[in-house]
Each structure stands twice: as C-alpha cells, then as structure tokens.
Amino acid sequence: MREFSLLVMVALAASVSCVDNWWKSAVVYQIYPRSFMDSNGDGKGDLTGIKNKLPYLQDLGVDAIWLSPIYKSPMYDFGYDIADYKSIDPDYGTMDDFDALMAEAKKLGVRVVLDYVPNHTSNESEWFVNSAKRNGTYADYYVWANGITNASGSYPPSNWISIFHKSAWEYNSVRGQYYLHQFVIGQPDLNYRSQALQEEMKEVLRFWLRKGVSGFRVDAVNMLYEVDPADHGGTFPNEPRSYNPSATPDDYEYLLHWYTKDLNETYEVVYDWREVLDSFAQNETKIMMTEAYTDIDLMMRYYGDGKRDGSMPFNFVFLGNITGSSNANDMKLVIDSWLSKMPSGKVANWVNGNHDQSRMATRHGVNRVDAMNLLALILPGVTITYQGEELGMTDGYISWVDTKDPQACNTEDPINYWKSSRDVARTPFHWDASTNAGFSSAAKTWLPVASNYQTVNVEVQKVTNKSHYHFYKDVVALKHTAAVADGTLGTHAVTSNVLVVTRVPPSSKDHTIVAIINLASTSTTIDLSKIAGVPENMKVIASGVDCALNKDATVKRNSVSLSGNCALAFENGAVRFVAPFLLYCITLFLIWLQ
Ligand code: GLC
C-alpha cells in the first residue's frame, strides 16, 4: 500500500512538472485588432489580418498575443462594450476565422490570450434587455436604482460620475429606473452581488478556455463592486468631493471614489476566476493579467491572499512613475519599490504601453525607446508590449473631426479634446511605406495613419542595420535564457544617467546578462568593476540605435564607453581571448606537423 501511494505521488509530481508554466518569463504582445491588419479592405483590422501576420510575431519571438476585445459589440467603446461574450463581431470576422487564427497560432507556437471585460456589457446585450424587463434572474444582473424626486425636481440616485464624464446614471424607461454605467452610457455595470451573474461570467471564461486560449487580460477589475445599498439605508451614498483644482463637476476626478472602486469583495471574485483557469491547466498554466489603476498595495492583493491564488496585476509604474526626464536613480527606485512590494514567489510584469496611453516614444522621447524596451524585457517576469512599441511608433495626430474615442468625444470640447483622447495610440500599425502603411487597401482607414509611417515601419526597420525593431528582437531572444528567466537581479544607478541591470543565472554554466542604459545625450565611460555580478569580459548581444558599440563587440568591465542615449545588452564570455588563443594553437599544430 505504501509503495502504491509512493508511486501515485511520483506520478503526480511528474504530471505536475509536465504542466508548462510558459508565462512566468514571457513576452505578451498586445494587439488592438481594429488597428493591426485589415485583410478585407474595409479600413478596420480583423482576425484574418492578425492570422496573416502571425509569422511576423513568431519571428519577433513573442510568446503570446493578447487581443483587445473581438466580441460582438456596437463599438461605442470599440469592443469594450460587449453585446455577446460568446460571439465574434462581424467587423473582425466569424467564429470560423477565430478558430483558424487559433489553429495557425498553435502551429507557430504563439499563444492566444483574450480580453475579458467583466465590469459591464453593452446596453445592446440580451442580458441587459432582459434585465430592463425584469425577466427572471436577469433582473438583478445590473446595478439599478430609483431616482430621487424632491421639491426641486428629479435626480439620479447619487452624485456618481462616469470615468467618461458626467453622471454615471442613465434612466431606462422600460424598467422605470436608473442603471449605473461607470464608462459610456452604452456600458451598463454588471451587478456582482448576483450569484447567477457570477456563475454566468465563469461560464464565459470556460467557453474560451475550451477553445484553447492561454489566459485572459481582465478589464477594469477594480470597478466590479459598488457599496451594498443594504448597508446604507437602501440607497447609494454620494461620493465626497476631491477638491482637485483641475477637475470640473463633470470630471471623474471631481469626486473621491470611496463607494465605486477597490471594494474588498472584488478580490474573492478574482480568486474564483483563478480556480476556473486552474481547472483548465492540464497542459499549461493560464495567465490572468488584471487591469486596476489604483494604489500599489491594493494592486498587490490581486496576487492572492496567502490562502488563495489570484491574478498578475498589471504593473503600470513605467506608465505613471517614469517620464522622459527621469534619471537613473528615479528608474532604480521605481523598479525596486515595485519588486519589494510584491508577495514572494509571484511573477512580476512590466508594461510600457497600451491602447489607453500615449505611446512610449511620445511619453519618453524617441531616444529612450530602446532603453524602455530593454528594461521591460530584461527585468524578471512578463513583458507586455503594445503593438508598434517594438518600432518606436509615436502618437498620431487626430483632428476633432476624426476623433472616435468616447472619452474624447464626451468632452464636447473641439479645442481640448486631445487631452483625453486615446485615439492617438490606436492609429493603424505601420507595416511598410505604401499607402495606409500597408495596413489596409481601403480609401479611408477607421483612424488616420500617423504621418511618420514612411520612415517608422517594419519593412524599413528590417532592412536597416540598426533599428528599434532589431534591438527589440535581439533582446526578446534573451527572455528564455537562464539568466533572464531565473537569474538574480541587480539594479544599479552607476551615475545619475547610467542605469545597469544585472541578471546572474543560478548556474555558472550559463551566461550572465548585463543591461546598460545611458539616459544622457552625451557619451561617457563607466567602470563596472565594483558592481557585483558584472563579468570581467563582456560581449554586446543587443545594441540600440544610438550606440557606437555594435553587436559582437567585446569590452572590459572597467572601461565601458557609452554613446549618448545608448542602450546595450551584454553577456559574459572571454570572447576577446578566444580567437588569438585558437590561432596560437593552430600555429603550434602546424609547426608540429612540419
Ligand atoms: C479599460 C480599457 C479601456 C476601456 C475601459 C472600459 O480601461 O482598457 O479601453 O475603455 O476599460 O471597458
């Protein structure tokens, strides 16, 4: 009996070790489907376009693609308003197209991660239509409340404001009540106090997991719950004012969101979803990346509570805490403080951009593109790259007339709309220098192509000796080395302008990787001999566009010369002495032969 249990344990251990933990050191590439590749000439990207471009992504070396929403939607928020979680929007293709994309991705070894939008649906969803009619369990699927009527008039249930401006409540005449929408009017908030809704949302995860997806990015997760009116005399309480001087009464920032954000109940729901994902982890563990723009301590709670496992909360410190004028000390501090807050044993991640943010090259300046990509790729954990960041694409210009983003349109301000616009980061991908950057054959694309597409595009960067593309690809190739996947991390601000990151592998048989970035525009020479883990002799394996030191050049650690704005990755190796030594041996051998 003892032997039998031992056997079972060994078999279990073996089967556990067969599960692929692929995402623990991986590159996840975010695709905004509307803007990636248009295969049918309608000016909008689609699934077949993505499928056709998979070889590009495989060659780039990314482990997985995360697709922003592809589901049936009236597109008020470009897919984040979902009318049916289990079907594909005709703009993007059909379920057959999705299955074909999955099959091709599998063939090429690129995993597919989907966007899961649990906080709200579209008001065109059947669920919402049924809820408005109070049909069965649907009645409680959304957050409904009566308006307030007093001597001075009729008002929404509370003062809550939508992230996209103005009241977060909208009256529905079918139901005779207001519904909550924390985003656009067409995005009614789901009610997580309904158990039936919670179960239905788990079923959505299972539907796509059965199709073989490798995980999810979870949208706006910290908005899931609002306070329970039962605890507030049956009503939703007003939120207090923030007294933020730059916020007008219609702006989200005008209030403090005590009752609509970061509620404790949220975490348990995320841990429940993790269980669903784990029940599909026979061959590979599934990634769950949650989006919550909130305090770092609250973010960390998504990882788990010590008893239950959770998600990997997106790390937005590169977006919010680093700017184009940050120096090496600032960067070191930002990196170290995120890592020191993380619960032990959990996977870190680094986000340089997404479809909601101004592009990296615009935020940090084009001359820091290689530096930021290098950091995101060389630090431990998951790298999340938004499409085009590997090329250093910049924000496009979008006139008021061309503006599509509801966040900008809702300002109703043709002068200052651009401050809220996310369209700038959503312009079509630059494939080549032809019409519409090779993105579409349409006369007009859904958003205009950015004006610099003739110089910043895949085709040009592929044939240019040194380009952001080549640099990115060379560094991606390091992602699965022992040093980057499992190595010990060191971060060093050698001077206020030079940041050095070391990754020392667990075994000395493997290469150490050293990343160096010079944030100044002037050249400098540094001595790294006092920095732990830096090998005496180093060889350049990735050289940024501004570096004089090219790939394969060798340096000694006590004198590394760096051009201005240069980003480099090195590995160790007594490369410098191998060739002369070999030559010496061959000469000896030849003399001996004679
Ligand atoms: C997330 C998405 C954003 C969307 C919002 C509402 O923040 O990234 O694009 O507008 O949620 O779904």
Coordinates of C-alpha atoms and ligand atoms in Angstrom, one line a residue:
M1 CA 0.0 0.0 0.0
R2 CA 2.8 2.3 1.0
E3 CA 4.6 1.6 -2.3
F4 CA 1.4 2.3 -4.2
S5 CA 0.9 5.7 -2.6
L6 CA 4.5 6.5 -3.3
L7 CA 4.0 5.6 -6.9
V8 CA 0.9 7.8 -7.1
M9 CA 2.9 10.6 -5.5
V10 CA 5.7 10.2 -8.0
A11 CA 3.3 10.1 -10.9
L12 CA 1.5 13.1 -9.6
A13 CA 4.8 15.0 -9.2
A14 CA 5.8 14.0 -12.8
S15 CA 2.4 15.2 -14.1
V16 CA 2.7 18.5 -12.3
S17 CA 6.1 19.1 -13.7
C18 CA 4.8 18.5 -17.2
V19 CA 2.5 21.5 -16.9
D20 CA 4.0 24.3 -18.9
N21 CA 4.5 27.4 -16.8
W22 CA 5.1 29.3 -20.1
W23 CA 4.1 32.7 -18.9
K24 CA 6.5 33.1 -15.9
S25 CA 9.1 34.6 -18.2
A26 CA 7.3 35.6 -21.3
V27 CA 6.6 38.3 -23.8
V28 CA 2.9 39.1 -24.2
Y29 CA 2.2 41.3 -27.3
Q30 CA -1.0 43.3 -27.2
I31 CA -2.9 43.6 -30.4
Y32 CA -5.6 46.2 -30.9
P33 CA -7.4 44.2 -33.6
R34 CA -9.1 47.3 -35.2
S35 CA -5.6 48.7 -36.0
F36 CA -3.3 45.8 -36.6
M37 CA -4.0 44.4 -40.1
D38 CA -7.1 44.7 -42.4
S39 CA -7.5 41.7 -44.6
N40 CA -10.7 42.7 -46.4
G41 CA -10.2 46.3 -47.3
D42 CA -12.9 47.8 -45.0
G43 CA -10.4 50.1 -43.2
K44 CA -10.6 48.1 -40.0
G45 CA -8.3 45.4 -38.8
D46 CA -9.6 41.9 -38.4
L47 CA -8.9 38.3 -37.3
T48 CA -7.7 37.1 -40.7
G49 CA -5.3 40.1 -40.8
I50 CA -3.9 39.0 -37.5
K51 CA -3.6 35.4 -38.7
N52 CA -1.8 36.5 -41.8
K53 CA 0.7 38.5 -39.7
L54 CA 1.4 35.7 -37.2
P55 CA 4.7 34.8 -38.9
Y56 CA 5.9 38.4 -38.1
L57 CA 5.1 37.8 -34.4
Q58 CA 6.6 34.4 -34.3
D59 CA 9.8 35.8 -35.9
L60 CA 9.8 38.7 -33.4
G61 CA 9.9 36.0 -30.7
V62 CA 6.8 36.9 -28.7
D63 CA 5.3 34.1 -26.6
A64 CA 1.7 35.2 -26.7
I65 CA -0.6 37.7 -28.3
W66 CA -3.3 39.4 -26.2
L67 CA -6.2 40.5 -28.3
S68 CA -8.2 43.5 -27.2
P69 CA -12.0 42.6 -27.4
I70 CA -13.1 40.9 -30.6
Y71 CA -16.7 40.1 -29.5
K72 CA -20.0 41.3 -30.9
S73 CA -20.3 45.0 -30.0
P74 CA -22.0 48.2 -31.1
M75 CA -18.5 49.7 -30.7
Y76 CA -19.4 52.7 -28.6
D77 CA -16.1 51.9 -26.8
F78 CA -14.6 49.9 -29.6
G79 CA -15.3 46.5 -28.3
Y80 CA -15.1 47.1 -24.6
D81 CA -18.9 47.3 -24.8
I82 CA -19.8 43.7 -25.4
A83 CA -23.2 42.7 -26.7
D84 CA -22.4 38.9 -26.7
Y85 CA -19.4 37.5 -24.9
K86 CA -19.5 34.3 -26.9
S87 CA -19.6 35.6 -30.5
I88 CA -17.2 37.5 -32.8
D89 CA -18.1 40.9 -34.1
P90 CA -18.6 40.9 -37.9
D91 CA -16.1 43.8 -38.1
Y92 CA -13.5 41.3 -37.0
G93 CA -14.8 38.2 -38.8
T94 CA -16.5 35.0 -37.7
M95 CA -16.0 32.2 -35.2
D96 CA -14.5 30.2 -38.0
D97 CA -11.9 32.9 -38.5
F98 CA -11.2 32.8 -34.8
D99 CA -10.8 29.1 -34.9
A100 CA -8.5 29.4 -37.9
L101 CA -6.4 32.0 -36.0
M102 CA -6.1 29.7 -33.0
A103 CA -5.1 26.8 -35.2
E104 CA -2.4 28.8 -37.0
A105 CA -1.1 30.3 -33.8
K106 CA -0.8 26.9 -32.3
K107 CA 1.1 25.7 -35.3
L108 CA 3.5 28.6 -35.0
G109 CA 3.9 28.3 -31.2
V110 CA 2.3 31.7 -30.4
R111 CA -0.3 31.5 -27.6
V112 CA -3.5 33.5 -27.6
V113 CA -4.8 35.5 -24.7
L114 CA -8.2 37.2 -24.8
D115 CA -9.6 40.3 -23.2
Y116 CA -12.3 39.6 -20.5
V117 CA -14.5 42.6 -19.8
P118 CA -16.4 41.7 -16.6
N119 CA -17.5 45.0 -15.2
H120 CA -20.0 45.9 -17.9
T121 CA -21.7 44.7 -21.1
S122 CA -23.2 46.7 -23.9
N123 CA -26.7 48.0 -23.4
E124 CA -27.5 46.0 -26.5
S125 CA -26.7 42.8 -24.7
E126 CA -29.6 40.3 -24.4
W127 CA -28.8 40.3 -20.7
F128 CA -29.5 44.0 -20.4
V129 CA -32.7 43.8 -22.4
N130 CA -34.0 41.1 -20.2
S131 CA -32.8 42.9 -17.1
A132 CA -34.7 46.0 -18.1
K133 CA -37.8 43.8 -18.4
R134 CA -37.1 42.2 -15.0
N135 CA -37.0 38.8 -16.6
G136 CA -36.1 36.0 -14.2
T137 CA -32.6 36.1 -12.7
Y138 CA -31.6 38.7 -15.3
A139 CA -33.5 41.3 -13.3
D140 CA -30.5 41.6 -10.9
Y141 CA -27.7 41.3 -13.4
Y142 CA -27.1 45.1 -13.5
V143 CA -26.9 47.9 -10.9
W144 CA -30.4 49.5 -10.9
A145 CA -31.7 52.2 -8.6
N146 CA -34.6 54.6 -8.2
G147 CA -34.0 58.3 -8.9
I148 CA -34.5 60.9 -6.2
T149 CA -37.5 63.2 -6.5
N150 CA -38.0 66.1 -4.2
A151 CA -39.5 69.6 -4.3
S152 CA -36.8 70.9 -6.6
G153 CA -37.1 68.1 -9.2
S154 CA -36.0 64.6 -10.2
Y155 CA -32.4 63.5 -9.9
P156 CA -30.2 60.4 -10.4
P157 CA -29.8 58.0 -7.4
S158 CA -26.4 59.5 -6.4
N159 CA -23.8 62.0 -7.5
W160 CA -21.5 59.4 -9.0
I161 CA -19.6 60.4 -12.1
S162 CA -18.6 58.3 -15.1
I163 CA -14.9 57.9 -16.0
F164 CA -16.0 59.2 -19.4
H165 CA -17.5 62.4 -17.9
K166 CA -20.9 63.4 -16.5
S167 CA -23.4 61.4 -14.4
A168 CA -22.7 57.6 -14.1
W169 CA -26.5 57.0 -14.0
E170 CA -28.9 56.7 -17.0
Y171 CA -32.6 56.5 -16.9
N172 CA -34.2 53.4 -18.6
S173 CA -37.9 53.9 -19.4
V174 CA -38.6 50.1 -19.8
R175 CA -37.6 49.4 -16.2
G176 CA -38.5 52.8 -14.9
Q177 CA -35.2 53.0 -13.0
Y178 CA -31.7 54.3 -13.5
Y179 CA -28.8 52.0 -14.3
L180 CA -25.2 52.6 -13.4
H181 CA -22.5 53.0 -16.1
Q182 CA -19.0 53.8 -14.9
F183 CA -17.9 54.2 -18.5
V184 CA -20.1 55.2 -21.5
I185 CA -23.9 55.3 -21.4
G186 CA -23.9 52.1 -23.5
Q187 CA -21.8 50.2 -20.9
P188 CA -24.2 49.3 -18.1
D189 CA -22.3 47.9 -15.0
L190 CA -22.9 44.3 -14.0
N191 CA -24.0 43.5 -10.5
Y192 CA -21.6 41.1 -8.8
R193 CA -24.0 40.8 -5.8
S194 CA -26.0 38.5 -8.1
Q195 CA -24.7 34.9 -7.7
A196 CA -26.4 33.9 -11.0
L197 CA -24.4 36.7 -12.8
Q198 CA -21.2 35.5 -11.1
E199 CA -21.8 31.9 -12.4
E200 CA -22.6 33.1 -15.9
M201 CA -19.4 35.1 -16.0
K202 CA -17.4 32.0 -15.1
E203 CA -19.1 30.2 -17.9
V204 CA -17.8 32.9 -20.3
L205 CA -14.2 32.0 -19.2
R206 CA -14.9 28.3 -19.7
F207 CA -16.3 28.9 -23.2
W208 CA -13.0 30.4 -24.4
L209 CA -10.8 28.1 -22.4
R210 CA -12.4 25.2 -24.1
K211 CA -11.3 26.8 -27.4
G212 CA -7.7 26.6 -26.2
V213 CA -6.9 30.1 -25.2
S214 CA -3.9 30.5 -22.8
G215 CA -5.5 33.1 -20.5
F216 CA -7.1 36.5 -20.1
R217 CA -6.4 40.1 -19.6
V218 CA -9.1 41.3 -17.2
D219 CA -10.5 44.7 -17.9
A220 CA -11.2 47.4 -15.2
V221 CA -11.3 44.8 -12.5
N222 CA -11.3 47.2 -9.5
M223 CA -14.6 48.6 -10.6
L224 CA -16.5 45.4 -10.2
Y225 CA -18.3 46.3 -7.0
E226 CA -20.2 49.3 -5.6
V227 CA -21.2 49.6 -2.0
D228 CA -24.2 47.5 -0.9
P229 CA -27.2 49.8 -0.5
A230 CA -28.4 47.4 2.3
D231 CA -25.5 48.9 4.4
H232 CA -26.6 52.5 3.6
G233 CA -30.3 52.6 4.4
G234 CA -31.2 51.1 1.0
T235 CA -29.6 53.9 -1.1
F236 CA -26.3 54.5 -2.8
P237 CA -24.5 57.2 -0.9
N238 CA -23.0 60.3 -2.6
E239 CA -19.2 60.3 -3.0
P240 CA -17.2 63.1 -1.4
R241 CA -15.5 65.8 -3.4
S242 CA -11.8 65.5 -4.1
Y243 CA -11.3 69.3 -4.4
N244 CA -8.9 68.5 -7.2
P245 CA -8.4 72.1 -8.6
S246 CA -8.2 70.9 -12.3
A247 CA -11.4 68.9 -12.2
T248 CA -14.7 70.3 -13.3
P249 CA -18.0 69.0 -11.8
D250 CA -18.4 66.7 -14.9
D251 CA -15.0 65.1 -14.5
Y252 CA -14.4 61.8 -12.8
E253 CA -11.6 63.3 -10.8
Y254 CA -14.1 65.7 -9.2
L255 CA -15.0 63.0 -6.6
L256 CA -13.2 60.5 -4.4
H257 CA -14.4 57.1 -5.4
W258 CA -15.0 55.6 -2.0
Y259 CA -18.1 53.6 -2.9
T260 CA -17.4 52.6 -6.5
K261 CA -13.8 51.3 -6.6
D262 CA -11.4 48.9 -4.9
L263 CA -14.1 47.2 -2.8
N264 CA -12.9 44.2 -0.7
E265 CA -15.4 41.9 -2.3
T266 CA -13.5 42.2 -5.6
Y267 CA -10.5 40.1 -4.7
E268 CA -12.6 36.9 -3.9
V269 CA -14.1 37.1 -7.4
V270 CA -10.7 37.2 -8.9
Y271 CA -9.5 34.3 -6.8
D272 CA -12.7 32.4 -8.0
W273 CA -11.7 33.1 -11.6
R274 CA -8.2 31.8 -10.9
E275 CA -9.8 28.5 -9.8
V276 CA -11.7 28.3 -13.1
L277 CA -8.4 28.9 -15.0
D278 CA -6.6 26.3 -13.0
S279 CA -9.2 23.7 -13.8
F280 CA -8.0 24.1 -17.4
A281 CA -4.3 23.8 -16.6
Q282 CA -3.7 20.2 -17.7
N283 CA -1.0 21.1 -20.2
E284 CA -0.2 24.7 -19.4
T285 CA -0.9 27.1 -16.6
K286 CA -3.1 30.0 -17.7
I287 CA -2.2 33.7 -17.4
M288 CA -4.5 36.2 -15.8
M289 CA -3.5 39.8 -16.1
T290 CA -5.7 42.2 -14.3
E291 CA -6.1 45.9 -15.0
A292 CA -6.6 48.1 -12.0
Y293 CA -5.3 51.7 -11.9
T294 CA -5.0 52.0 -8.1
D295 CA -2.7 52.1 -5.1
I296 CA 0.2 49.7 -5.2
D297 CA -0.8 48.0 -2.0
L298 CA -4.3 47.3 -3.4
M299 CA -2.8 46.1 -6.6
M300 CA -0.7 43.5 -4.8
R301 CA -3.8 42.0 -3.2
Y302 CA -4.8 40.6 -6.7
Y303 CA -1.8 38.2 -6.5
G304 CA -3.6 36.3 -3.8
D305 CA -4.2 36.4 0.0
G306 CA -1.8 33.7 1.1
K307 CA -4.5 31.1 1.0
R308 CA -6.0 31.6 -2.4
D309 CA -4.1 32.4 -5.6
G310 CA -5.2 35.3 -7.8
S311 CA -4.0 37.1 -10.9
M312 CA -1.0 39.1 -12.0
P313 CA -1.9 42.7 -11.6
F314 CA -0.6 44.9 -14.4
N315 CA 2.4 46.9 -13.2
F316 CA 1.8 50.4 -14.5
V317 CA 4.8 52.1 -12.9
F318 CA 6.6 52.6 -16.2
L319 CA 3.5 54.5 -17.4
G320 CA 2.8 56.6 -14.4
N321 CA 6.0 56.9 -12.5
I322 CA 8.7 57.3 -15.2
T323 CA 8.9 60.2 -17.6
G324 CA 11.2 61.3 -20.3
S325 CA 13.2 63.3 -17.7
S326 CA 13.5 60.5 -15.1
N327 CA 17.1 59.8 -14.3
A328 CA 18.8 56.5 -13.4
N329 CA 18.1 56.9 -9.6
D330 CA 14.4 57.5 -10.3
M331 CA 14.2 54.4 -12.5
K332 CA 16.0 52.3 -10.0
L333 CA 13.7 53.4 -7.3
V334 CA 10.6 52.7 -9.3
I335 CA 11.8 49.2 -10.2
D336 CA 13.0 48.3 -6.8
S337 CA 9.9 49.6 -5.0
W338 CA 7.5 47.5 -7.2
L339 CA 9.6 44.4 -6.6
S340 CA 9.9 44.9 -2.9
K341 CA 6.1 45.3 -2.6
M342 CA 5.4 42.0 -4.5
P343 CA 4.5 38.9 -2.4
S344 CA 7.3 36.4 -2.6
G345 CA 7.1 33.7 -5.2
K346 CA 4.9 35.7 -7.5
V347 CA 5.6 36.8 -11.1
A348 CA 6.5 40.4 -11.9
N349 CA 5.5 42.2 -15.1
W350 CA 6.4 45.4 -16.9
V351 CA 4.1 47.4 -19.1
N352 CA 5.4 50.1 -21.5
G353 CA 2.2 51.0 -23.2
N354 CA -1.3 50.0 -24.1
H355 CA -4.3 51.2 -26.1
D356 CA -5.3 53.7 -23.4
Q357 CA -2.0 55.6 -23.1
S358 CA 0.0 57.9 -25.1
R359 CA 2.7 55.9 -26.9
M360 CA 6.1 55.2 -25.2
A361 CA 8.1 57.1 -27.8
T362 CA 5.9 60.1 -27.3
R363 CA 5.9 59.9 -23.5
H364 CA 9.6 59.3 -23.0
G365 CA 11.0 60.7 -26.3
V366 CA 12.2 58.6 -29.2
N367 CA 15.7 58.4 -27.9
R368 CA 14.5 56.4 -24.9
V369 CA 12.6 53.7 -26.9
D370 CA 15.4 51.2 -26.7
A371 CA 16.1 51.9 -23.1
M372 CA 12.5 51.3 -22.1
N373 CA 12.1 48.2 -24.2
L374 CA 15.4 46.8 -22.8
L375 CA 14.2 47.3 -19.2
A376 CA 10.8 45.8 -19.7
L377 CA 12.4 42.7 -21.4
I378 CA 15.4 42.2 -19.1
L379 CA 13.7 42.6 -15.7
P380 CA 12.2 39.4 -14.2
G381 CA 8.7 38.2 -15.2
V382 CA 6.4 39.1 -18.0
T383 CA 7.0 41.8 -20.6
I384 CA 3.9 43.4 -22.1
T385 CA 4.4 45.1 -25.4
Y386 CA 1.7 47.1 -27.1
Q387 CA 1.8 46.8 -30.9
G388 CA 4.2 49.1 -32.5
E389 CA 6.3 49.8 -29.4
E390 CA 8.9 47.5 -30.9
L391 CA 9.3 50.0 -33.8
G392 CA 9.1 53.1 -31.6
M393 CA 5.8 54.2 -33.2
T394 CA 4.7 57.7 -31.9
D395 CA 1.2 59.1 -31.2
G396 CA -0.7 60.0 -34.4
Y397 CA -2.4 63.3 -34.8
I398 CA -6.2 63.0 -34.8
S399 CA -8.3 66.1 -35.5
W400 CA -11.6 66.7 -33.7
V401 CA -13.5 65.7 -36.8
D402 CA -11.6 62.3 -36.9
T403 CA -11.9 61.7 -33.2
K404 CA -13.6 58.4 -32.3
D405 CA -12.7 57.7 -28.7
P406 CA -15.7 58.3 -26.5
Q407 CA -13.5 59.6 -23.7
A408 CA -12.5 62.5 -26.0
C409 CA -15.9 62.9 -27.7
N410 CA -17.7 63.2 -24.4
T411 CA -15.7 66.3 -23.5
E412 CA -17.6 68.0 -26.3
D413 CA -14.6 70.3 -26.5
P414 CA -13.2 70.7 -30.0
I415 CA -10.2 72.6 -28.6
N416 CA -9.1 70.5 -25.6
Y417 CA -10.5 67.1 -26.6
W418 CA -7.0 65.8 -27.4
K419 CA -6.0 65.8 -23.7
S420 CA -8.5 63.0 -23.1
S421 CA -8.1 61.2 -26.5
R422 CA -6.8 57.7 -26.6
D423 CA -7.1 57.6 -30.4
V424 CA -3.5 58.9 -30.7
A425 CA -2.2 55.5 -29.6
R426 CA -4.7 53.5 -31.7
T427 CA -3.7 54.6 -35.2
P428 CA -3.1 51.8 -37.7
F429 CA 0.1 49.7 -37.4
H430 CA 2.9 50.6 -39.7
W431 CA 3.9 47.6 -41.9
D432 CA 5.6 49.4 -44.7
A433 CA 5.8 52.7 -46.6
S434 CA 3.0 52.0 -49.0
T435 CA -0.5 53.6 -48.9
N436 CA -2.1 53.3 -45.4
A437 CA 1.3 52.0 -44.1
G438 CA 0.4 48.6 -45.6
F439 CA -2.4 48.2 -43.1
S440 CA -5.4 48.4 -45.4
S441 CA -6.3 48.8 -49.0
A442 CA -9.3 51.0 -48.1
A443 CA -9.7 54.5 -49.3
K444 CA -10.1 55.6 -45.7
T445 CA -9.0 53.8 -42.6
W446 CA -11.1 54.0 -39.4
L447 CA -8.5 56.3 -37.8
P448 CA -5.9 58.1 -40.0
V449 CA -2.4 56.6 -40.2
A450 CA 0.3 58.5 -38.3
S451 CA 2.3 60.8 -40.5
N452 CA 5.7 59.3 -39.9
Y453 CA 4.8 55.9 -41.3
Q454 CA 7.1 56.1 -44.2
T455 CA 10.2 56.1 -42.0
V456 CA 8.9 54.2 -39.0
N457 CA 7.7 50.9 -40.2
V458 CA 8.5 47.2 -40.1
E459 CA 9.9 46.9 -43.7
V460 CA 12.3 49.8 -43.3
Q461 CA 13.4 48.8 -39.8
K462 CA 14.1 45.2 -41.0
V463 CA 16.5 46.3 -43.7
T464 CA 18.1 49.0 -41.6
N465 CA 21.2 47.6 -39.9
K466 CA 20.4 49.2 -36.5
S467 CA 16.8 49.8 -35.7
H468 CA 14.4 49.6 -32.7
Y469 CA 13.0 46.5 -34.3
H470 CA 16.3 44.7 -34.5
F471 CA 17.2 45.8 -30.9
Y472 CA 13.9 44.6 -29.6
K473 CA 14.2 41.3 -31.3
D474 CA 17.7 40.7 -30.1
V475 CA 16.6 41.4 -26.5
V476 CA 13.5 39.2 -26.8
A477 CA 15.8 36.3 -27.7
L478 CA 17.2 36.6 -24.2
K479 CA 13.9 36.2 -22.4
H480 CA 14.2 32.4 -22.0
T481 CA 17.9 32.3 -21.1
A482 CA 18.5 31.0 -17.6
A483 CA 19.8 34.5 -16.5
V484 CA 16.7 36.4 -17.6
A485 CA 14.1 33.7 -16.7
D486 CA 15.5 32.7 -13.3
G487 CA 18.6 34.8 -12.6
T488 CA 19.3 37.0 -9.6
L489 CA 18.5 40.7 -10.3
G490 CA 20.7 43.7 -9.5
T491 CA 19.8 47.3 -10.3
H492 CA 22.5 50.0 -10.1
A493 CA 22.4 53.7 -10.8
V494 CA 26.1 53.9 -11.6
T495 CA 25.8 57.6 -12.2
S496 CA 22.6 59.7 -12.3
N497 CA 22.4 59.0 -16.0
V498 CA 23.6 55.4 -16.2
L499 CA 21.5 52.5 -15.1
V500 CA 22.9 49.0 -15.0
V501 CA 20.8 45.8 -14.6
T502 CA 22.5 42.5 -13.9
R503 CA 20.9 39.1 -14.3
V504 CA 23.1 36.4 -12.8
P505 CA 21.9 32.8 -13.7
P506 CA 21.5 30.2 -11.0
S507 CA 24.3 28.1 -12.5
S508 CA 27.7 29.5 -13.6
K509 CA 27.5 27.3 -16.7
D510 CA 25.0 29.8 -18.1
H511 CA 25.7 33.3 -19.3
T512 CA 25.2 36.4 -17.1
I513 CA 23.3 39.1 -18.8
V514 CA 24.1 42.8 -18.2
A515 CA 21.9 45.7 -19.5
I516 CA 23.3 49.2 -19.6
I517 CA 21.4 52.4 -20.5
N518 CA 22.8 55.8 -20.8
L519 CA 20.0 58.3 -20.3
A520 CA 22.1 61.3 -21.1
S521 CA 22.5 62.6 -24.7
T522 CA 26.3 62.8 -24.2
S523 CA 28.8 60.0 -24.2
T524 CA 30.5 58.7 -21.1
T525 CA 32.8 55.9 -19.9
I526 CA 32.0 53.8 -16.9
D527 CA 33.8 51.4 -14.7
L528 CA 31.7 48.5 -13.6
S529 CA 34.4 46.5 -11.8
K530 CA 32.8 47.2 -8.4
I531 CA 29.4 46.0 -9.3
A532 CA 28.5 42.5 -8.2
G533 CA 27.8 40.1 -10.9
V534 CA 29.3 42.1 -13.8
P535 CA 31.7 39.7 -15.7
E536 CA 35.2 40.9 -16.4
N537 CA 34.8 40.5 -20.2
M538 CA 31.6 41.1 -21.9
K539 CA 30.2 40.8 -25.4
V540 CA 27.5 43.0 -26.9
I541 CA 24.4 41.0 -27.9
A542 CA 22.0 43.8 -28.5
S543 CA 22.9 47.3 -29.5
G544 CA 20.5 50.2 -29.5
V545 CA 20.2 52.6 -32.4
D546 CA 22.3 55.3 -30.7
C547 CA 25.2 53.1 -29.7
A548 CA 28.7 53.2 -31.3
L549 CA 29.4 49.8 -29.8
N550 CA 28.0 47.3 -32.2
K551 CA 26.8 43.7 -31.7
D552 CA 29.6 41.2 -31.0
A553 CA 32.0 44.0 -29.8
T554 CA 33.8 43.0 -26.6
V555 CA 34.6 45.2 -23.7
K556 CA 36.3 45.0 -20.3
R557 CA 34.1 45.9 -17.4
N558 CA 36.5 48.5 -16.0
S559 CA 36.0 50.7 -19.1
V560 CA 32.8 50.6 -20.9
S561 CA 32.2 53.5 -23.3
L562 CA 28.7 54.5 -23.9
S563 CA 27.4 56.9 -26.6
G564 CA 24.6 59.3 -25.6
N565 CA 21.1 57.7 -25.3
C566 CA 22.7 54.2 -25.8
A567 CA 21.0 51.0 -24.6
L568 CA 23.1 47.8 -24.7
A569 CA 22.8 44.2 -23.6
F570 CA 25.9 42.1 -22.9
E571 CA 26.6 38.6 -22.0
N572 CA 29.8 37.3 -20.4
G573 CA 32.5 35.4 -22.2
A574 CA 36.2 35.6 -22.6
V575 CA 35.5 36.3 -26.2
R576 CA 38.4 38.7 -26.6
F577 CA 41.0 36.0 -26.0
V578 CA 39.4 33.0 -27.7
A579 CA 40.4 33.9 -31.2
P580 CA 44.1 34.7 -30.5
F581 CA 44.3 31.6 -28.4
L582 CA 42.8 29.4 -31.1
L583 CA 45.2 30.9 -33.6
Y584 CA 48.1 30.2 -31.4
C585 CA 47.1 26.6 -31.0
I586 CA 46.6 26.1 -34.8
T587 CA 50.1 27.6 -35.4
L588 CA 51.6 25.3 -32.9
F589 CA 49.8 22.4 -34.5
L590 CA 51.1 23.4 -38.0
I591 CA 54.7 23.7 -36.7
W592 CA 54.4 20.3 -35.1
L593 CA 53.1 18.8 -38.4
Q594 CA 56.2 20.0 -40.3
Ligands
GLC1 C1 -10.3 49.6 -19.7 C2 -9.9 49.5 -21.2 C3 -10.4 50.8 -21.8 C4 -11.9 50.8 -21.7 C5 -12.4 50.7 -20.3 C6 -13.8 50.3 -20.2 O1 -9.7 50.6 -19.0 O2 -8.6 49.4 -21.3 O3 -10.0 50.8 -23.2 O4 -12.4 52.0 -22.3 O5 -11.7 49.7 -19.6 O6 -14.0 49.0 -20.6

